[in-house]
mmCIF file of C-alpha atoms and ligand atoms in Angstrom:
data_model
loop_
_atom_site.group_PDB
_atom_site.id
_atom_site.type_symbol
_atom_site.label_atom_id
_atom_site.label_comp_id
_atom_site.label_asym_id
_atom_site.label_seq_id
_atom_site.Cartn_x
_atom_site.Cartn_y
_atom_site.Cartn_z
ATOM 1 C CA MET I 271 0.000 0.000 0.000
ATOM 2 C CA ASP I 272 1.230 3.511 -0.765
ATOM 3 C CA ILE I 273 -0.368 6.932 -1.166
ATOM 4 C CA SER I 274 -1.194 6.298 -4.850
ATOM 5 C CA ASN I 275 -3.543 3.473 -3.763
ATOM 6 C CA ILE I 276 -5.648 5.888 -1.745
ATOM 7 C CA ARG I 277 -8.641 7.131 -3.729
ATOM 8 C CA ALA I 278 -11.566 6.951 -1.332
ATOM 9 C CA ILE I 279 -11.511 8.275 2.234
ATOM 10 C CA GLY I 280 -14.085 7.569 4.935
ATOM 11 C CA VAL I 281 -14.740 10.158 7.651
ATOM 12 C CA VAL I 282 -16.585 9.161 10.816
ATOM 13 C CA GLY I 283 -18.481 12.175 12.132
ATOM 14 C CA CYS I 284 -19.426 15.423 10.408
ATOM 15 C CA GLY I 285 -19.129 17.862 13.307
ATOM 16 C CA LEU I 286 -16.792 20.853 13.231
ATOM 17 C CA MET I 287 -13.632 18.783 12.659
ATOM 18 C CA GLY I 288 -15.207 16.019 10.562
ATOM 19 C CA ALA I 289 -16.776 18.557 8.189
ATOM 20 C CA GLY I 290 -13.431 20.330 7.757
ATOM 21 C CA ILE I 291 -11.688 17.015 7.033
ATOM 22 C CA VAL I 292 -14.387 16.061 4.501
ATOM 23 C CA GLU I 293 -13.935 19.452 2.811
ATOM 24 C CA ILE I 294 -10.158 19.291 2.410
ATOM 25 C CA CYS I 295 -10.214 15.647 1.238
ATOM 26 C CA ALA I 296 -12.898 16.376 -1.378
ATOM 27 C CA ARG I 297 -11.076 19.530 -2.501
ATOM 28 C CA ALA I 298 -7.919 17.442 -2.958
ATOM 29 C CA GLY I 299 -9.862 15.154 -5.343
ATOM 30 C CA TYR I 300 -10.579 12.195 -3.044
ATOM 31 C CA ASP I 301 -13.936 10.451 -3.023
ATOM 32 C CA VAL I 302 -15.268 10.931 0.498
ATOM 33 C CA VAL I 303 -17.873 8.967 2.413
ATOM 34 C CA VAL I 304 -18.939 10.613 5.658
ATOM 35 C CA ARG I 305 -20.995 8.907 8.362
ATOM 36 C CA GLU I 306 -23.223 10.654 10.901
ATOM 37 C CA ILE I 307 -25.453 9.010 13.471
ATOM 38 C CA ASN I 308 -28.817 10.458 12.360
ATOM 39 C CA PRO I 309 -30.267 12.280 9.312
ATOM 40 C CA GLU I 310 -30.450 15.649 11.124
ATOM 41 C CA LEU I 311 -26.751 15.626 12.088
ATOM 42 C CA LEU I 312 -25.785 14.418 8.618
ATOM 43 C CA GLN I 313 -27.729 17.218 6.978
ATOM 44 C CA LYS I 314 -26.274 19.780 9.378
ATOM 45 C CA GLY I 315 -22.734 18.472 8.787
ATOM 46 C CA LEU I 316 -23.048 18.485 5.000
ATOM 47 C CA GLY I 317 -24.501 22.000 5.255
ATOM 48 C CA ARG I 318 -21.400 22.994 7.205
ATOM 49 C CA VAL I 319 -19.147 21.621 4.440
ATOM 50 C CA LYS I 320 -21.083 23.550 1.768
ATOM 51 C CA GLY I 321 -21.118 26.737 3.843
ATOM 52 C CA SER I 322 -17.359 26.616 4.369
ATOM 53 C CA MET I 323 -16.689 25.989 0.672
ATOM 54 C CA ALA I 324 -19.035 28.838 -0.247
ATOM 55 C CA LYS I 325 -16.964 31.058 2.072
ATOM 56 C CA GLY I 326 -13.836 29.820 0.268
ATOM 57 C CA VAL I 327 -15.412 30.861 -3.062
ATOM 58 C CA GLU I 328 -16.377 34.245 -1.616
ATOM 59 C CA LYS I 329 -12.780 34.752 -0.383
ATOM 60 C CA GLY I 330 -11.372 33.750 -3.789
ATOM 61 C CA LYS I 331 -9.730 30.536 -2.482
ATOM 62 C CA LEU I 332 -11.571 28.230 -4.896
ATOM 63 C CA SER I 333 -13.734 28.655 -7.973
ATOM 64 C CA GLN I 334 -17.444 27.855 -8.174
ATOM 65 C CA ALA I 335 -16.573 24.980 -10.565
ATOM 66 C CA ASP I 336 -13.992 23.549 -8.104
ATOM 67 C CA MET I 337 -16.551 23.779 -5.332
ATOM 68 C CA GLU I 338 -19.112 21.875 -7.400
ATOM 69 C CA ALA I 339 -16.508 19.262 -8.371
ATOM 70 C CA ALA I 340 -15.522 18.830 -4.704
ATOM 71 C CA LEU I 341 -19.145 18.530 -3.555
ATOM 72 C CA ALA I 342 -19.731 15.829 -6.178
ATOM 73 C CA HIS I 343 -17.001 13.740 -4.492
ATOM 74 C CA ILE I 344 -18.887 13.652 -1.149
ATOM 75 C CA LYS I 345 -21.406 11.006 -0.136
ATOM 76 C CA GLY I 346 -23.187 11.062 3.230
ATOM 77 C CA THR I 347 -24.287 7.897 5.000
ATOM 78 C CA LEU I 348 -25.702 6.690 8.309
ATOM 79 C CA SER I 349 -23.893 3.344 8.110
ATOM 80 C CA LEU I 350 -20.227 2.462 8.606
ATOM 81 C CA ALA I 351 -20.831 -0.491 6.263
ATOM 82 C CA ASP I 352 -20.631 2.071 3.421
ATOM 83 C CA PHE I 353 -16.899 2.416 4.222
ATOM 84 C CA LYS I 354 -16.213 -1.026 2.760
ATOM 85 C CA ASP I 355 -14.525 0.398 -0.362
ATOM 86 C CA CYS I 356 -12.607 3.150 1.448
ATOM 87 C CA ASP I 357 -8.805 3.054 1.269
ATOM 88 C CA LEU I 358 -8.282 5.062 4.487
ATOM 89 C CA VAL I 359 -10.654 6.129 7.267
ATOM 90 C CA ILE I 360 -10.399 9.120 9.599
ATOM 91 C CA GLU I 361 -12.456 8.981 12.786
ATOM 92 C CA ALA I 362 -13.648 12.390 14.038
ATOM 93 C CA ALA I 363 -16.398 11.336 16.448
ATOM 94 C CA VAL I 364 -16.861 12.749 19.945
ATOM 95 C CA GLU I 365 -13.971 12.389 22.395
ATOM 96 C CA ASN I 366 -15.104 9.255 24.210
ATOM 97 C CA MET I 367 -12.707 6.299 24.371
ATOM 98 C CA GLN I 368 -15.380 3.624 24.674
ATOM 99 C CA LEU I 369 -17.182 4.984 21.619
ATOM 100 C CA LYS I 370 -13.956 5.276 19.651
ATOM 101 C CA ARG I 371 -12.948 1.708 20.531
ATOM 102 C CA THR I 372 -16.336 0.468 19.315
ATOM 103 C CA ILE I 373 -15.940 2.427 16.053
ATOM 104 C CA PHE I 374 -12.413 1.074 15.506
ATOM 105 C CA THR I 375 -13.530 -2.516 16.114
ATOM 106 C CA GLU I 376 -16.393 -2.048 13.648
ATOM 107 C CA LEU I 377 -14.141 -0.420 11.033
ATOM 108 C CA ASP I 378 -11.662 -3.256 11.486
ATOM 109 C CA SER I 379 -14.312 -5.773 10.471
ATOM 110 C CA ILE I 380 -15.679 -3.670 7.570
ATOM 111 C CA CYS I 381 -12.511 -2.343 5.889
ATOM 112 C CA ARG I 382 -9.948 -4.336 3.874
ATOM 113 C CA SER I 383 -6.984 -5.474 5.944
ATOM 114 C CA ASP I 384 -4.591 -3.040 4.207
ATOM 115 C CA VAL I 385 -6.704 0.026 5.060
ATOM 116 C CA ILE I 386 -5.249 2.592 7.486
ATOM 117 C CA LEU I 387 -7.518 3.680 10.338
ATOM 118 C CA ALA I 388 -6.799 7.130 11.760
ATOM 119 C CA SER I 389 -8.215 9.167 14.627
ATOM 120 C CA ASN I 390 -8.461 12.951 14.801
ATOM 121 C CA THR I 391 -8.410 12.806 18.612
ATOM 122 C CA SER I 392 -6.750 15.761 20.327
ATOM 123 C CA SER I 393 -5.954 13.993 23.580
ATOM 124 C CA LEU I 394 -7.041 10.372 23.806
ATOM 125 C CA CYS I 395 -4.597 7.496 23.572
ATOM 126 C CA VAL I 396 -4.286 6.264 19.967
ATOM 127 C CA THR I 397 -2.559 3.068 21.148
ATOM 128 C CA GLU I 398 -5.725 2.146 23.043
ATOM 129 C CA MET I 399 -7.863 2.637 19.909
ATOM 130 C CA ALA I 400 -5.357 0.542 17.906
ATOM 131 C CA ALA I 401 -5.730 -2.236 20.485
ATOM 132 C CA ALA I 402 -9.426 -2.477 19.577
ATOM 133 C CA THR I 403 -8.383 -3.690 16.098
ATOM 134 C CA GLU I 404 -6.461 -6.610 14.581
ATOM 135 C CA ARG I 405 -4.240 -4.125 12.686
ATOM 136 C CA PRO I 406 -2.521 -1.939 15.323
ATOM 137 C CA ASP I 407 0.368 -1.280 12.890
ATOM 138 C CA LYS I 408 -2.121 0.471 10.567
ATOM 139 C CA VAL I 409 -3.592 2.820 13.177
ATOM 140 C CA LEU I 410 -2.325 6.364 13.782
ATOM 141 C CA GLY I 411 -3.493 9.812 14.862
ATOM 142 C CA LEU I 412 -4.115 12.488 12.240
ATOM 143 C CA HIS I 413 -4.809 15.579 14.325
ATOM 144 C CA PHE I 414 -6.102 18.529 12.301
ATOM 145 C CA PHE I 415 -6.673 22.062 13.587
ATOM 146 C CA ASN I 416 -9.761 24.223 13.519
ATOM 147 C CA PRO I 417 -10.695 25.684 11.039
ATOM 148 C CA VAL I 418 -9.368 22.676 9.103
ATOM 149 C CA PRO I 419 -9.398 24.282 5.613
ATOM 150 C CA VAL I 420 -7.410 27.255 6.932
ATOM 151 C CA MET I 421 -4.928 25.917 9.512
ATOM 152 C CA PRO I 422 -1.801 24.605 7.761
ATOM 153 C CA LEU I 423 -0.708 22.034 10.392
ATOM 154 C CA LEU I 424 -1.292 18.292 10.636
ATOM 155 C CA GLU I 425 0.016 16.570 13.750
ATOM 156 C CA ILE I 426 0.632 12.865 13.155
ATOM 157 C CA VAL I 427 0.543 10.643 16.212
ATOM 158 C CA ARG I 428 2.640 7.521 16.104
ATOM 159 C CA ALA I 429 1.046 5.025 18.470
ATOM 160 C CA LEU I 430 3.200 2.382 20.123
ATOM 161 C CA LEU I 431 2.701 -0.199 17.339
ATOM 162 C CA THR I 432 2.210 2.121 14.316
ATOM 163 C CA SER I 433 4.471 0.992 11.453
ATOM 164 C CA ASP I 434 6.878 3.295 9.600
ATOM 165 C CA GLU I 435 4.901 2.621 6.411
ATOM 166 C CA THR I 436 1.678 3.852 8.040
ATOM 167 C CA VAL I 437 3.395 7.029 9.281
ATOM 168 C CA GLU I 438 4.817 7.663 5.801
ATOM 169 C CA ILE I 439 1.401 7.236 4.155
ATOM 170 C CA GLY I 440 -0.059 9.611 6.773
ATOM 171 C CA ARG I 441 2.653 12.138 5.980
ATOM 172 C CA ALA I 442 2.113 11.832 2.217
ATOM 173 C CA LEU I 443 -1.645 12.244 2.665
ATOM 174 C CA GLY I 444 -1.118 15.342 4.847
ATOM 175 C CA GLU I 445 1.069 16.861 2.138
ATOM 176 C CA LYS I 446 -1.514 16.056 -0.564
ATOM 177 C CA LEU I 447 -4.064 17.855 1.598
ATOM 178 C CA GLY I 448 -1.755 20.884 1.648
ATOM 179 C CA LYS I 449 -0.671 20.546 5.280
ATOM 180 C CA THR I 450 2.726 20.784 6.933
ATOM 181 C CA VAL I 451 3.246 17.633 8.976
ATOM 182 C CA VAL I 452 4.818 17.156 12.404
ATOM 183 C CA ILE I 453 5.129 13.773 14.081
ATOM 184 C CA ALA I 454 4.598 13.204 17.794
ATOM 185 C CA LYS I 455 4.613 10.280 20.199
ATOM 186 C CA ASP I 456 1.348 9.024 21.665
ATOM 187 C CA ARG I 457 1.227 11.140 24.826
ATOM 188 C CA PRO I 458 -1.932 13.068 25.816
ATOM 189 C CA GLY I 459 -1.717 16.485 24.182
ATOM 190 C CA PHE I 460 0.877 15.375 21.584
ATOM 191 C CA ILE I 461 2.910 18.536 20.771
ATOM 192 C CA ALA I 462 0.300 21.239 20.225
ATOM 193 C CA ASN I 463 -1.917 20.756 23.251
ATOM 194 C CA LEU I 464 0.981 19.892 25.522
ATOM 195 C CA LEU I 465 2.023 23.534 25.064
ATOM 196 C CA PHE I 466 -1.353 25.166 24.406
ATOM 197 C CA VAL I 467 -3.216 23.719 27.400
ATOM 198 C CA PRO I 468 -0.884 24.925 30.231
ATOM 199 C CA TYR I 469 -0.689 28.340 28.512
ATOM 200 C CA SER I 470 -4.497 28.557 28.468
ATOM 201 C CA LEU I 471 -4.896 27.301 32.030
ATOM 202 C CA ASP I 472 -2.326 29.855 33.213
ATOM 203 C CA ALA I 473 -4.263 32.630 31.494
ATOM 204 C CA ILE I 474 -7.374 31.570 33.442
ATOM 205 C CA ARG I 475 -5.431 31.353 36.731
ATOM 206 C CA TRP I 476 -4.027 34.850 36.279
ATOM 207 C CA LEU I 477 -7.415 36.250 35.272
ATOM 208 C CA ASP I 478 -8.915 34.685 38.402
ATOM 209 C CA ALA I 479 -6.062 36.150 40.487
ATOM 210 C CA GLY I 480 -6.928 39.641 39.192
ATOM 211 C CA LEU I 481 -3.687 40.262 37.272
ATOM 212 C CA ALA I 482 -5.488 42.044 34.437
ATOM 213 C CA SER I 483 -8.768 41.882 32.523
ATOM 214 C CA LYS I 484 -9.372 39.210 29.861
ATOM 215 C CA GLU I 485 -9.317 41.966 27.240
ATOM 216 C CA GLU I 486 -5.909 43.178 28.431
ATOM 217 C CA ILE I 487 -4.487 39.641 28.501
ATOM 218 C CA ASP I 488 -5.857 38.981 24.986
ATOM 219 C CA THR I 489 -4.476 42.295 23.698
ATOM 220 C CA THR I 490 -1.063 41.485 25.185
ATOM 221 C CA MET I 491 -0.762 38.186 23.345
ATOM 222 C CA LYS I 492 -2.200 39.595 20.096
ATOM 223 C CA LEU I 493 -0.117 42.744 19.892
ATOM 224 C CA GLY I 494 2.944 41.681 21.885
ATOM 225 C CA PHE I 495 3.363 38.297 20.199
ATOM 226 C CA ASN I 496 1.374 38.586 16.951
ATOM 227 C CA HIS I 497 -0.973 35.721 17.905
ATOM 228 C CA PRO I 498 -4.131 35.966 15.757
ATOM 229 C CA MET I 499 -6.277 35.484 18.863
ATOM 230 C CA GLY I 500 -5.553 36.131 22.536
ATOM 231 C CA PRO I 501 -5.956 33.140 24.919
ATOM 232 C CA PHE I 502 -9.546 33.899 26.011
ATOM 233 C CA THR I 503 -10.777 34.442 22.443
ATOM 234 C CA LEU I 504 -8.994 31.259 21.409
ATOM 235 C CA MET I 505 -10.357 29.210 24.329
ATOM 236 C CA ASP I 506 -13.881 30.350 23.428
ATOM 237 C CA PHE I 507 -13.136 29.342 19.818
ATOM 238 C CA VAL I 508 -11.825 25.876 20.784
ATOM 239 C CA GLY I 509 -14.667 25.323 23.295
ATOM 240 C CA LEU I 510 -14.196 25.393 27.072
ATOM 241 C CA ASP I 511 -15.691 21.891 27.377
ATOM 242 C CA THR I 512 -13.105 20.609 24.882
ATOM 243 C CA LEU I 513 -10.285 22.391 26.703
ATOM 244 C CA LEU I 514 -11.395 20.936 30.046
ATOM 245 C CA PHE I 515 -11.639 17.458 28.539
ATOM 246 C CA ILE I 516 -8.086 17.681 27.168
ATOM 247 C CA ALA I 517 -6.705 19.144 30.423
ATOM 248 C CA ASP I 518 -8.332 16.356 32.448
ATOM 249 C CA ALA I 519 -6.882 13.698 30.107
ATOM 250 C CA MET I 520 -3.425 15.251 30.447
ATOM 251 C CA TYR I 521 -3.695 15.564 34.224
ATOM 252 C CA GLU I 522 -4.906 11.974 34.483
ATOM 253 C CA GLU I 523 -1.790 10.783 32.640
ATOM 254 C CA PHE I 524 0.953 13.058 33.997
ATOM 255 C CA LYS I 525 -0.414 14.036 37.452
ATOM 256 C CA ASP I 526 1.371 17.350 36.966
ATOM 257 C CA ALA I 527 -0.191 20.538 38.425
ATOM 258 C CA ARG I 528 0.524 22.333 35.138
ATOM 259 C CA TYR I 529 -2.360 20.428 33.568
ATOM 260 C CA ALA I 530 -4.801 20.662 36.490
ATOM 261 C CA ALA I 531 -7.913 22.558 35.377
ATOM 262 C CA PRO I 532 -8.456 25.720 37.453
ATOM 263 C CA PRO I 533 -11.802 25.825 39.311
ATOM 264 C CA LEU I 534 -13.035 28.747 37.167
ATOM 265 C CA LEU I 535 -12.769 26.652 33.991
ATOM 266 C CA ARG I 536 -14.660 23.741 35.553
ATOM 267 C CA ARG I 537 -17.367 26.074 36.956
ATOM 268 C CA MET I 538 -17.841 27.702 33.532
ATOM 269 C CA VAL I 539 -18.274 24.322 31.858
ATOM 270 C CA GLN I 540 -20.667 23.185 34.605
ATOM 271 C CA ALA I 541 -22.663 26.368 33.959
ATOM 272 C CA GLY I 542 -22.884 25.597 30.226
ATOM 273 C CA LEU I 543 -20.538 28.429 29.204
ATOM 274 C CA TYR I 544 -18.750 26.523 26.442
ATOM 275 C CA GLY I 545 -17.611 29.513 24.394
ATOM 276 C CA ARG I 546 -18.672 30.417 20.877
ATOM 277 C CA LYS I 547 -20.682 27.262 20.304
ATOM 278 C CA SER I 548 -23.050 27.977 23.233
ATOM 279 C CA GLY I 549 -23.117 31.754 22.682
ATOM 280 C CA ARG I 550 -21.164 32.551 25.850
ATOM 281 C CA GLY I 551 -17.783 31.714 27.317
ATOM 282 C CA PHE I 552 -15.325 34.352 28.454
ATOM 283 C CA TYR I 553 -17.080 36.605 25.939
ATOM 284 C CA THR I 554 -20.698 36.734 24.760
ATOM 285 C CA TYR I 555 -21.514 36.024 21.102
ATOM 286 C CA THR I 556 -24.505 36.939 19.013
ATOM 287 C CA LYS I 557 -24.868 34.921 15.781
HETATM 288 N N1 CAA R 750 -11.386 27.677 2.626
HETATM 289 C C1 CAA R 750 -10.195 28.244 2.344
HETATM 290 N N2 CAA R 750 -9.744 29.374 2.909
HETATM 291 C C2 CAA R 750 -10.535 29.962 3.803
HETATM 292 C C3 CAA R 750 -11.799 29.433 4.153
HETATM 293 C C4 CAA R 750 -12.212 28.229 3.503
HETATM 294 N N3 CAA R 750 -13.354 27.637 3.794
HETATM 295 N N4 CAA R 750 -12.335 30.236 5.079
HETATM 296 C C5 CAA R 750 -11.468 31.239 5.302
HETATM 297 N N5 CAA R 750 -10.384 31.084 4.524
HETATM 298 C C6 CAA R 750 -9.156 31.916 4.494
HETATM 299 C C7 CAA R 750 -9.448 33.370 4.203
HETATM 300 O O1 CAA R 750 -9.507 33.604 2.822
HETATM 301 C C8 CAA R 750 -8.250 34.066 4.836
HETATM 302 O O2 CAA R 750 -7.120 33.923 4.000
HETATM 303 P P1 CAA R 750 -6.098 35.153 3.721
HETATM 304 O O3 CAA R 750 -5.409 35.356 5.044
HETATM 305 O O4 CAA R 750 -5.215 34.637 2.644
HETATM 306 O O5 CAA R 750 -6.971 36.306 3.334
HETATM 307 C C9 CAA R 750 -7.984 33.212 6.072
HETATM 308 O O6 CAA R 750 -8.563 31.933 5.796
HETATM 309 C C10 CAA R 750 -8.608 33.789 7.343
HETATM 310 O O7 CAA R 750 -10.015 33.840 7.191
HETATM 311 P P2 CAA R 750 -10.942 35.073 7.625
HETATM 312 O O8 CAA R 750 -10.451 36.339 6.975
HETATM 313 O O9 CAA R 750 -12.347 34.692 7.366
HETATM 314 O O10 CAA R 750 -10.829 35.165 9.186
HETATM 315 P P3 CAA R 750 -9.778 35.861 10.140
HETATM 316 O O11 CAA R 750 -8.706 36.617 9.418
HETATM 317 O O12 CAA R 750 -10.599 36.553 11.152
HETATM 318 O O13 CAA R 750 -9.067 34.567 10.800
HETATM 319 C C11 CAA R 750 -8.884 32.547 12.003
HETATM 320 C C12 CAA R 750 -9.818 33.599 11.463
HETATM 321 C C13 CAA R 750 -8.231 31.778 10.843
HETATM 322 C C14 CAA R 750 -9.731 31.592 12.815
HETATM 323 C C15 CAA R 750 -7.757 33.237 12.845
HETATM 324 O O14 CAA R 750 -8.331 34.072 13.815
HETATM 325 C C16 CAA R 750 -6.853 32.245 13.520
HETATM 326 O O15 CAA R 750 -5.930 31.723 12.910
HETATM 327 N N6 CAA R 750 -7.124 31.984 14.832
HETATM 328 C C17 CAA R 750 -6.417 30.967 15.582
HETATM 329 C C18 CAA R 750 -7.022 29.617 15.280
HETATM 330 C C19 CAA R 750 -6.356 28.518 16.027
HETATM 331 O O16 CAA R 750 -5.437 28.692 16.810
HETATM 332 N N7 CAA R 750 -6.839 27.299 15.791
HETATM 333 C C20 CAA R 750 -6.356 26.142 16.476
HETATM 334 C C21 CAA R 750 -7.311 25.803 17.545
HETATM 335 S S1 CAA R 750 -6.737 24.416 18.504
HETATM 336 C C22 CAA R 750 -7.270 23.058 17.647
HETATM 337 O O17 CAA R 750 -7.943 23.128 16.678
HETATM 338 C C23 CAA R 750 -6.812 21.732 18.116
HETATM 339 C C24 CAA R 750 -7.139 21.284 19.442
HETATM 340 O O18 CAA R 750 -6.832 20.108 19.691
HETATM 341 C C25 CAA R 750 -7.747 22.064 20.505
#
């Protein structure tokens, strides 16, 4: 198996990340099958893909004809059985290990034995997902960043038993999708979140300690360091529930205070303040 054998890609889940992955794969000319768990979520997810491509057309990043060609490559389904002819599958379901293990076991029985199974997880152990299959050498993490069509990075996670060939196919796919690839070991947080999470948690701790306002902290990181978003704007963008989930996974593994979620973050999530997606996090959003 090499990258030239990959023509059809399966994507499990058409949420924020899944939809972005579907979009970039279809725009790169792959046939894409995407699975959601009910017709409403499938319709919403496919609508998200179309909306993002339409924005790309509006911004002059792709032509109307390229958008139509890409959309013609995408097929939605409610059944993983429709992945039987896929040459590679990327799982982008919710961050729940039991669910992911079930999906990997199912994919393992549906897909040909040479097919690579990848997870877009941002913090869960890829080795554990691989152990739910009979092909642990063909399982790896392909961690994309939000918004997927815009962010140029792909973090590849090499699980304990991932083969060199699998990593190389992952790298070649990332490059075909226009991404710059970095490779990390299977540790919660990989490279990106291992650095991003303590930075974000520190911003919350210092806000809570009264160092400065959230606006001042955001302005400092934007104008003093040229970050496109300050930490509070970025945390709202990522989702405070997602951030808490990743921090808890990292703390669980390393037992290091750097990764311990500050009480304010946990209280905000308990109160339903998830950030942009719920309309309120550190800031308030109107659609
Ligand atoms: N297809 C192609 N290009 C698109 C596009 C699409 N669907 N939508 C937007 N673009 C392009 C735009 O044309 C624009 O390109 P130029 O700079 O060449 O003009 C660029 O993307 C930015 O788009 P906008 O002008 O609409 O928006 P913006 O300038 O306000 O930037 C942003 C928005 C890209 C989100 C920027 O604020 C940013 O980079 N923020 C940081 C995002 C970030 O850090 N993401 C990572 C989150 S962490 C994560 O995902 C992983 C995890 O595990 C938690």
